[in-house]
Short mmCIF file of C-alpha atoms in Angstrom, two decimals:
data_model
loop_
_atom_site.label_atom_id
_atom_site.label_comp_id
_atom_site.label_asym_id
_atom_site.label_seq_id
_atom_site.Cartn_x
_atom_site.Cartn_y
_atom_site.Cartn_z
CA MET A 614 128.68 109.04 80.38
CA THR A 615 131.68 107.05 81.58
CA SER A 616 130.86 104.04 79.43
CA ASN A 617 131.40 106.11 76.29
CA ARG A 618 134.89 107.37 77.07
CA ALA A 619 137.04 106.26 74.17
CA VAL A 620 140.40 106.09 75.93
CA VAL A 621 141.09 103.04 78.07
CA ASP A 622 143.50 103.47 80.93
CA ILE A 623 145.34 100.18 81.41
CA GLY A 624 145.39 100.97 85.13
CA GLU A 625 141.66 100.36 85.20
CA VAL A 626 142.07 96.69 84.30
CA ASP A 627 141.07 94.56 87.26
CA VAL A 628 142.59 91.10 87.09
CA ARG A 629 140.59 89.71 90.00
CA PHE A 630 137.39 90.81 88.28
CA LEU A 631 138.52 89.00 85.11
CA ARG A 632 139.21 85.80 87.05
CA ARG A 633 135.81 85.91 88.76
CA LEU A 634 134.05 86.71 85.52
CA ALA A 635 135.70 83.72 83.83
CA SER A 636 134.59 81.38 86.61
CA GLU A 637 131.02 82.75 86.69
CA LEU A 638 130.41 82.75 82.95
CA GLY A 639 129.89 79.02 82.50
CA ALA A 640 128.88 78.21 78.93
CA SER A 641 129.35 81.71 77.59
CA ASP A 642 132.89 82.72 76.81
CA LEU A 643 133.85 86.37 76.38
CA SER A 644 137.29 85.53 74.98
CA ARG A 645 135.59 84.30 71.82
CA CYS A 646 134.04 87.72 71.09
CA PHE A 647 135.62 89.23 67.97
CA GLN A 648 133.53 92.41 68.08
CA CYS A 649 131.54 91.82 64.89
CA GLY A 650 128.56 93.79 66.19
CA VAL A 651 125.80 91.36 65.25
CA CYS A 652 124.47 91.86 68.80
CA VAL A 653 124.14 95.61 68.22
CA ALA A 654 122.52 95.14 64.81
CA SER A 655 119.98 92.69 66.30
CA CYS A 656 119.14 94.66 69.41
CA PRO A 657 115.59 96.04 69.80
CA VAL A 658 116.67 98.27 72.70
CA ARG A 659 119.46 99.77 70.63
CA GLU A 660 116.91 100.77 67.98
CA ILE A 661 115.41 103.13 70.53
CA GLU A 662 118.25 103.99 72.90
CA VAL A 663 121.27 104.52 70.63
CA GLU A 664 123.63 104.78 73.61
CA PHE A 665 122.88 101.14 74.46
CA ASN A 666 125.66 99.09 72.95
CA PRO A 667 125.98 95.42 73.93
CA ARG A 668 129.16 95.03 71.86
CA ARG A 669 130.83 97.76 73.90
CA ILE A 670 129.75 96.13 77.15
CA MET A 671 131.22 92.80 75.98
CA LYS A 672 134.49 94.56 75.11
CA MET A 673 134.74 96.47 78.39
CA ALA A 674 134.07 93.30 80.37
CA LYS A 675 136.61 91.36 78.30
CA LEU A 676 139.23 94.04 79.02
CA GLY A 677 138.50 93.77 82.74
CA LEU A 678 137.26 97.34 83.21
CA LYS A 679 135.34 96.39 86.33
CA GLU A 680 134.25 99.82 87.57
CA ARG A 681 133.11 101.03 84.16
CA VAL A 682 131.11 97.89 83.48
CA LEU A 683 129.51 97.34 86.86
CA ARG A 684 128.62 101.01 87.28
CA SER A 685 127.18 101.32 83.76
CA GLU A 686 123.43 101.81 83.82
CA PHE A 687 123.32 100.03 80.47
CA ILE A 688 123.94 96.54 81.86
CA TRP A 689 120.39 96.77 83.25
CA LEU A 690 118.78 97.79 79.96
CA CYS A 691 119.11 94.48 78.04
CA SER A 692 115.54 93.20 77.60
CA MET A 693 116.67 89.54 77.42
CA CYS A 694 115.04 88.95 74.03
CA PHE A 695 117.87 86.54 73.08
CA LEU A 696 117.97 87.63 69.43
CA CYS A 697 121.71 88.43 69.69
CA GLN A 698 122.27 85.09 71.40
CA GLU A 699 120.66 83.31 68.46
CA ARG A 700 122.78 85.22 65.94
CA CYS A 701 126.17 85.54 67.64
CA PRO A 702 128.65 83.67 65.39
CA GLN A 703 130.95 83.03 68.35
CA ASP A 704 128.36 81.77 70.84
CA VAL A 705 129.27 84.50 73.34
CA ARG A 706 125.68 84.62 74.69
CA PRO A 707 125.50 88.35 75.55
CA PRO A 708 122.28 88.05 77.65
CA GLU A 709 123.94 85.45 79.87
CA VAL A 710 126.98 87.75 80.22
CA MET A 711 124.59 90.57 81.20
CA THR A 712 123.09 88.41 83.95
CA VAL A 713 126.55 87.59 85.36
CA LEU A 714 127.52 91.29 85.29
CA ARG A 715 124.21 92.29 86.92
CA ASN A 716 124.70 89.71 89.66
CA MET A 717 128.25 91.01 90.28
CA ALA A 718 127.03 94.61 90.41
CA ALA A 719 124.19 93.63 92.77
CA ALA A 720 126.67 91.88 95.07
CA GLU A 721 128.54 95.22 95.27
CA GLY A 722 125.30 96.98 96.15
CA ILE A 723 124.82 98.77 92.83
CA ALA A 724 121.47 97.46 91.57
CA PRO A 725 118.45 99.54 90.53
CA PRO A 726 116.14 100.02 93.56
CA ALA A 727 113.15 98.88 91.45
CA LEU A 728 114.68 95.42 91.08
CA GLN A 729 115.69 95.25 94.74
CA LYS A 730 112.08 96.04 95.58
CA LEU A 731 110.91 92.91 93.71
CA VAL A 732 113.08 90.74 95.97
CA ASP A 733 111.72 92.57 99.04
CA ILE A 734 108.13 91.95 97.90
CA LEU A 735 108.86 88.25 97.34
CA SER A 736 110.48 87.87 100.76
CA ARG A 737 107.46 89.50 102.39
CA ALA A 738 104.54 88.19 100.31
CA GLY A 739 105.90 85.21 98.35
CA ARG A 740 104.32 86.67 95.21
CA ILE A 741 105.06 89.67 93.00
CA TYR A 742 101.34 90.54 92.92
CA PRO A 743 99.93 89.58 96.32
CA LEU A 744 96.57 87.80 96.29
CA ASP A 745 94.59 90.22 98.46
CA ASP A 746 90.95 89.76 99.48
CA PHE A 747 89.74 91.72 96.48
CA THR A 748 91.66 89.45 94.10
CA GLU A 749 90.54 86.30 95.94
CA ASP A 750 86.92 87.44 95.59
CA GLU A 751 87.35 88.06 91.89
CA ARG A 752 88.87 84.60 91.46
CA GLU A 753 85.91 83.10 93.26
CA ASP A 754 83.46 85.02 91.04
CA ARG A 755 85.22 83.62 88.00
CA GLU A 756 85.16 80.13 89.49
CA LEU A 757 88.94 79.95 89.42
CA PRO A 758 90.47 77.53 91.94
CA GLU A 759 92.22 78.67 95.10
CA VAL A 760 95.96 79.05 94.76
CA GLU A 761 98.57 79.13 97.52
CA PRO A 762 98.39 82.79 98.62
CA GLU A 763 101.86 83.10 100.18
CA PRO A 764 104.25 80.35 99.11
CA GLU A 765 106.57 79.94 102.10
CA PHE A 766 109.52 78.52 100.14
CA VAL A 767 109.61 81.63 97.95
CA LYS A 768 109.78 83.90 101.00
CA ARG A 769 112.56 81.85 102.59
CA ILE A 770 114.66 81.80 99.42
CA ALA A 771 114.10 85.50 98.67
CA GLU A 772 115.15 86.54 102.18
CA ALA A 773 118.38 84.48 102.18
CA GLY A 774 121.51 86.38 103.15
CA ARG A 775 119.68 89.52 104.24
CA MET B 240 96.62 64.24 79.17
CA ARG B 241 97.32 65.40 82.71
CA TYR B 242 99.58 68.31 83.69
CA ALA B 243 100.30 70.44 86.74
CA VAL B 244 99.43 73.98 85.67
CA PHE B 245 101.98 76.66 86.49
CA LEU B 246 100.38 80.11 86.71
CA GLY B 247 103.26 82.23 88.02
CA CYS B 248 102.68 85.56 89.82
CA THR B 249 101.11 87.80 87.18
CA ILE B 250 98.35 85.65 85.68
CA PRO B 251 96.32 84.63 88.77
CA ALA B 252 96.26 88.23 90.05
CA ARG B 253 96.35 90.48 87.00
CA GLN B 254 95.61 88.51 83.83
CA MET B 255 92.79 86.19 84.84
CA ASN B 256 91.49 86.27 81.25
CA TYR B 257 94.50 84.17 80.23
CA GLU B 258 93.93 81.70 83.07
CA GLN B 259 90.17 81.49 82.58
CA SER B 260 90.41 80.91 78.83
CA ALA B 261 93.30 78.43 79.16
CA ARG B 262 91.34 76.37 81.71
CA ALA B 263 88.20 76.46 79.54
CA VAL B 264 90.10 75.45 76.40
CA ALA B 265 92.04 72.69 78.22
CA ASP B 266 88.76 71.30 79.48
CA ALA B 267 87.24 71.31 75.99
CA LEU B 268 90.31 69.54 74.57
CA GLY B 269 90.46 66.91 77.30
CA ILE B 270 93.61 68.20 78.97
CA GLU B 271 93.38 67.84 82.74
CA LEU B 272 95.04 70.74 84.58
CA VAL B 273 95.99 69.98 88.18
CA ASP B 274 96.74 72.77 90.67
CA ALA B 275 99.90 72.13 92.68
CA GLU B 276 101.60 74.14 95.44
CA PHE B 277 103.83 76.17 93.18
CA GLY B 278 105.42 79.55 93.91
CA CYS B 279 107.38 82.17 91.96
CA CYS B 280 109.51 80.64 89.18
CA GLY B 281 112.51 82.80 90.14
CA PHE B 282 112.63 84.96 87.00
CA PRO B 283 112.15 88.32 88.79
CA VAL B 284 115.18 87.78 91.06
CA GLU B 285 117.51 86.50 88.33
CA PRO B 286 119.07 89.92 87.55
CA LEU B 287 120.15 90.32 91.18
CA ASP B 288 120.90 86.74 92.19
CA GLU B 289 120.80 83.87 89.73
CA VAL B 290 121.35 81.27 92.47
CA LYS B 291 118.21 82.40 94.27
CA ALA B 292 116.29 82.33 90.98
CA LEU B 293 117.48 78.81 90.19
CA SER B 294 116.65 77.72 93.74
CA MET B 295 113.04 78.87 93.34
CA ALA B 296 112.80 77.14 89.96
CA ALA B 297 114.33 73.97 91.44
CA MET B 298 111.78 73.91 94.28
CA ASN B 299 108.94 74.10 91.75
CA LEU B 300 110.44 71.24 89.72
CA LYS B 301 110.70 69.26 92.95
CA LYS B 302 107.05 69.92 93.85
CA ALA B 303 105.84 68.78 90.42
CA SER B 304 107.97 65.68 90.64
CA GLU B 305 106.66 64.86 94.13
CA ALA B 306 103.12 65.15 92.74
CA GLY B 307 104.16 62.83 89.90
CA LEU B 308 103.20 65.40 87.27
CA ASP B 309 104.72 67.18 84.32
CA VAL B 310 104.36 70.96 84.15
CA VAL B 311 102.50 73.14 81.68
CA ALA B 312 103.17 76.87 82.09
CA LEU B 313 101.13 79.74 80.70
CA CYS B 314 103.86 82.37 81.09
CA SER B 315 106.83 82.28 78.72
CA ALA B 316 109.27 83.68 81.31
CA CYS B 317 108.26 80.97 83.83
CA THR B 318 108.66 78.33 81.12
CA GLU B 319 112.15 79.56 80.29
CA MET B 320 113.27 79.91 83.91
CA MET B 321 112.25 76.36 84.87
CA THR B 322 113.54 74.84 81.63
CA LYS B 323 116.87 76.59 82.15
CA ALA B 324 117.12 75.47 85.78
CA LYS B 325 116.48 71.89 84.77
CA ASP B 326 119.11 72.06 82.03
CA LEU B 327 121.76 73.99 83.96
CA LEU B 328 121.51 72.08 87.24
CA ALA B 329 121.88 68.79 85.36
CA ARG B 330 125.20 69.76 83.80
CA ASP B 331 126.79 72.37 86.09
CA ALA B 332 127.86 70.75 89.37
CA GLY B 333 129.24 74.03 90.77
CA THR B 334 125.93 75.86 90.38
CA LEU B 335 124.02 72.86 91.73
CA ARG B 336 126.21 72.98 94.87
CA LYS B 337 125.41 76.68 95.37
CA VAL B 338 121.67 76.03 94.94
CA ASN B 339 121.71 73.13 97.37
CA LYS B 340 123.71 75.10 99.93
CA LEU B 341 121.02 77.79 99.82
CA LEU B 342 118.14 75.30 99.91
CA SER B 343 119.66 73.38 102.86
CA LYS B 344 120.20 76.53 104.86
CA GLN B 345 116.83 78.15 104.16
CA LEU B 346 114.54 75.15 103.82
CA GLY B 347 116.42 72.10 105.04
CA THR B 348 116.05 70.40 101.69
CA GLU B 349 118.00 69.84 98.47
CA TYR B 350 117.31 69.61 94.76
CA GLY B 351 118.04 66.06 93.67
CA GLY B 352 117.78 66.52 89.92
CA GLU B 353 114.00 66.13 89.72
CA ALA B 354 113.25 66.76 86.07
CA PRO B 355 109.58 66.74 85.10
CA GLU B 356 108.74 67.86 81.58
CA VAL B 357 108.20 71.63 81.42
CA ILE B 358 106.24 72.87 78.43
CA HIS B 359 104.51 76.10 77.42
CA PHE B 360 100.73 75.86 76.99
CA ALA B 361 100.89 76.97 73.34
CA ARG B 362 103.60 74.41 72.57
CA LEU B 363 101.49 71.76 74.27
CA LEU B 364 98.56 72.64 72.00
CA TYR B 365 100.83 72.62 68.97
CA GLU B 366 102.78 69.45 69.67
CA LYS B 367 100.58 67.25 71.86
CA VAL B 368 97.10 68.16 70.65
CA GLY B 369 98.11 69.22 67.15
CA THR B 370 96.52 71.56 64.65
CA ASP B 371 94.77 68.68 62.82
CA ARG B 372 92.89 67.73 65.98
CA ILE B 373 92.11 71.38 66.73
CA ARG B 374 90.66 71.84 63.23
CA GLU B 375 88.43 68.80 63.81
CA LEU B 376 87.13 70.31 67.05
CA VAL B 377 86.47 73.81 65.69
CA LYS B 378 82.71 74.39 65.70
CA HIS B 379 82.73 78.03 64.80
CA PRO B 380 85.49 78.80 62.24
CA LEU B 381 86.74 82.38 62.56
CA ASP B 382 86.72 82.97 58.81
CA GLY B 383 87.45 86.53 57.78
CA LEU B 384 89.29 87.50 60.97
CA ARG B 385 92.68 89.04 60.28
CA VAL B 386 94.97 88.33 63.21
CA ALA B 387 98.60 89.27 63.95
CA THR B 388 100.68 86.95 66.15
CA HIS B 389 103.26 88.00 68.72
CA TYR B 390 105.49 85.14 69.90
CA GLY B 391 107.40 87.10 72.50
CA CYS B 392 110.95 86.15 73.38
CA HIS B 393 111.05 83.37 75.93
CA TYR B 394 108.59 81.03 74.23
CA MET B 395 111.09 79.66 71.71
CA ARG B 396 114.37 81.41 72.57
CA PRO B 397 117.07 80.50 73.49
CA SER B 398 116.31 77.92 70.80
CA LYS B 399 118.99 75.49 72.02
CA LEU B 400 117.32 75.34 75.42
CA TYR B 401 114.07 74.35 73.72
CA SER B 402 115.61 71.70 71.44
CA GLU B 403 114.87 74.07 68.53
CA PHE B 404 111.20 73.05 68.41
CA ASP B 405 110.39 76.21 66.44
CA ASP B 406 112.54 78.48 64.26
CA PRO B 407 113.84 81.35 66.45
CA GLU B 408 114.00 83.66 63.42
CA SER B 409 110.79 82.66 61.60
CA PRO B 410 108.61 80.79 64.06
CA ARG B 411 105.48 79.07 62.73
CA SER B 412 103.74 77.29 65.61
CA LEU B 413 101.54 80.16 66.81
CA ASP B 414 100.62 81.15 63.24
CA GLU B 415 99.55 77.57 62.54
CA LEU B 416 97.55 77.50 65.76
CA VAL B 417 95.80 80.71 64.69
CA GLU B 418 95.11 79.33 61.22
CA ALA B 419 93.60 76.20 62.77
CA THR B 420 90.81 78.42 64.13
CA GLY B 421 89.94 79.58 60.61
CA ALA B 422 91.37 83.07 61.15
CA GLU B 423 94.02 84.48 58.84
CA SER B 424 97.48 85.08 60.31
CA VAL B 425 98.72 88.38 58.89
CA ASP B 426 102.45 88.98 58.52
CA TYR B 427 103.82 92.38 59.56
CA PRO B 428 107.16 94.16 59.90
CA GLY B 429 108.77 93.82 63.32
CA LYS B 430 106.94 90.61 64.15
CA LYS B 431 109.91 89.31 66.20
CA ASP B 432 110.31 92.52 68.17
CA CYS B 433 110.29 92.28 71.96
CA CYS B 434 107.41 93.94 73.88
CA GLY B 435 109.83 95.69 76.24
CA GLY B 436 108.16 94.24 79.34
CA GLY B 437 111.47 92.89 80.64
CA ILE B 438 112.87 96.38 81.20
CA LEU B 439 109.69 98.15 82.29
CA ALA B 440 111.00 98.43 85.87
CA VAL B 441 114.36 99.96 84.93
CA GLY B 442 113.73 101.73 81.62
CA GLU B 443 110.05 102.58 81.37
CA LYS B 444 110.50 105.10 78.56
CA VAL B 445 112.34 102.65 76.32
CA ALA B 446 109.93 99.82 77.19
CA LYS B 447 106.89 101.91 76.27
CA GLU B 448 108.50 102.99 73.02
CA MET B 449 109.12 99.33 72.13
CA THR B 450 105.44 98.63 72.75
CA ARG B 451 104.30 101.73 70.86
CA ARG B 452 106.18 100.81 67.69
CA LYS B 453 104.43 97.48 67.28
CA LEU B 454 101.02 98.97 68.09
CA GLU B 455 101.61 101.67 65.48
CA THR B 456 102.46 99.06 62.84
CA LEU B 457 99.43 96.93 63.72
CA SER B 458 97.12 99.89 63.80
CA GLN B 459 98.22 100.86 60.29
CA ALA B 460 97.95 97.25 59.09
CA GLY B 461 94.33 97.27 60.26
CA VAL B 462 94.38 93.86 61.93
CA ASP B 463 91.37 92.68 63.93
CA ALA B 464 93.50 91.54 66.87
CA LEU B 465 96.97 90.85 68.18
CA VAL B 466 97.24 87.33 69.57
CA LEU B 467 99.86 86.46 72.17
CA ILE B 468 100.83 83.88 74.78
CA CYS B 469 102.68 85.63 77.62
CA PRO B 470 101.28 87.83 80.43
CA PHE B 471 104.17 90.33 80.22
CA CYS B 472 103.44 90.90 76.54
CA GLY B 473 99.72 91.05 77.39
CA ILE B 474 100.24 93.76 79.99
CA MET B 475 102.39 95.81 77.63
CA TYR B 476 100.20 95.62 74.53
CA ASP B 477 96.80 95.57 76.23
CA ARG B 478 97.08 97.42 79.56
CA TYR B 479 99.70 99.91 78.42
CA GLN B 480 98.02 100.51 75.07
CA LYS B 481 95.52 102.97 76.56
CA LEU B 482 98.20 104.72 78.59
CA ILE B 483 100.53 105.14 75.62
CA ALA B 484 97.68 106.20 73.35
CA GLY B 485 96.54 108.71 75.98
CA GLU B 486 100.01 110.25 76.24
CA LEU B 487 100.11 110.65 72.47
CA GLU B 488 96.50 111.82 72.31
CA LYS B 489 95.62 109.20 69.74
CA SER B 490 94.19 105.70 69.67
CA PHE B 491 95.48 102.41 68.32
CA ASP B 492 92.34 100.29 68.73
CA VAL B 493 94.19 97.01 68.54
CA PRO B 494 92.35 94.36 70.59
CA VAL B 495 94.81 92.03 72.32
CA LEU B 496 93.80 88.41 72.86
CA TYR B 497 95.48 85.50 74.54
CA TYR B 498 95.52 82.59 72.11
CA PRO B 499 93.17 80.47 74.29
CA GLN B 500 90.60 83.28 74.07
CA LEU B 501 90.71 83.09 70.27
CA LEU B 502 90.68 79.31 70.27
CA GLY B 503 87.81 79.27 72.78
CA LEU B 504 85.67 81.30 70.38
CA ALA B 505 86.44 78.87 67.55
CA LEU B 506 85.62 75.90 69.77
CA GLY B 507 82.23 77.46 70.37
CA LEU B 508 82.77 78.07 74.09
CA ASP B 509 80.67 80.66 75.89
CA PRO B 510 82.51 84.01 75.51
CA ASP B 511 81.67 84.71 79.18
CA SER B 512 83.93 81.82 80.15
CA LEU B 513 86.88 83.32 78.28
CA GLY B 514 87.43 86.40 80.47
CA PHE B 515 86.97 89.10 77.81
CA ASP B 516 85.82 91.54 80.50
CA VAL B 517 89.40 91.62 81.81
CA ASN B 518 90.77 92.85 78.47
CA SER B 519 91.64 96.55 78.62
CA VAL B 520 91.17 97.33 74.93
CA ARG B 521 87.56 96.82 73.88
CA VAL B 522 86.85 93.59 72.02
CA ASP B 523 83.19 94.20 71.06
CA GLY B 524 83.97 94.87 67.40
CA LEU B 525 86.09 91.77 67.19
CA LEU B 526 83.44 89.56 68.79
CA GLU B 527 80.85 90.97 66.44
CA LYS B 528 83.05 90.27 63.43
CA ALA B 529 83.63 86.75 64.77
CA GLY B 530 79.87 86.35 64.89
CA VAL B 531 79.52 85.69 68.64
#
């Protein structure tokens, strides 16, 4: 797996990626990361998938290794539990960094199809789980009120730029 | 008390037991829930496009504000998404510009900083109703029930976003809410652990293993139920419980209740109004033990 190669080739450093990352990060600041590993020690995903290493992702991003970071399948595996964010002594906010990296990867067309599908569903139906006739009937049986079946604003926002 | 109720996508279609019990409990406690024209909170699109996610959240804030109502959400991810949008768009002019550019182009409108209160249903019960009042209203104390709580992640984390209303490392609010019903809240190892629901779409194997570990612990601890407050966690621990157990050719037998279902029993509400028939894992034994 490319993300586990130990040797860093300085030629891989992408300065434009670093500039964009810095402007997108907002409150989180990768330069503060001193690689203590509290994020790894706190991570519930890491407990199961030992290859998942948020500290390494922070380091690779900080070094500007654009291709390695954005093409790593691991940026999609953070479960957003925010335990590392609570514990990080440097307020790096790893989950927020993950979101910025995911957005950058998606803009380059390298997002998991399953996530892309969610956006497609929203642009078509306005809901992740469409309220079909069967569901509407069940709601009626349970005396639950009618809800907007296909919120138009959700469709219009989801379909933007496509 | 009057709030616009935010259901999100999952609850009104797939977890009607949460909605049914929350509406029944709200009614019994004198909380008026108003249905507004909300849509997706934005959370599912955040990994691909945060601006789109924030735009959806902003539109929902706008709709609540136009209706002159504050928002109570049942789903923890919806609560976090809308709270974050409110916070971020108030202090980050660059992101606000991006959101408004998208909203103008797609909908001919803008987000003008509308900032209704956004609060999770469990936090509302804890802070605005209070456990003292709940104890007063309990007609059928659930004495003898041993219950484990699962807070999930987005209910009180990131703690700074939520003005640190509960301790992100050792939260108490849900345990106190459980104890107010007369049930015992049982501590267990891995209480803070995430259900895995957030990565189900991209890492199903890891997500299911995260779910399995907690179910294993709870099964060994012999609790009467796991009580939770988020539909993602509900789907993982309740709906996936059978699937995971089937794959392992074993059973966990851990009933999974939404907190309003437990509270509804203690308030003496008709169990038929609390949606127990939607629960995947059988709750008969639990109801019997609760004496209903």
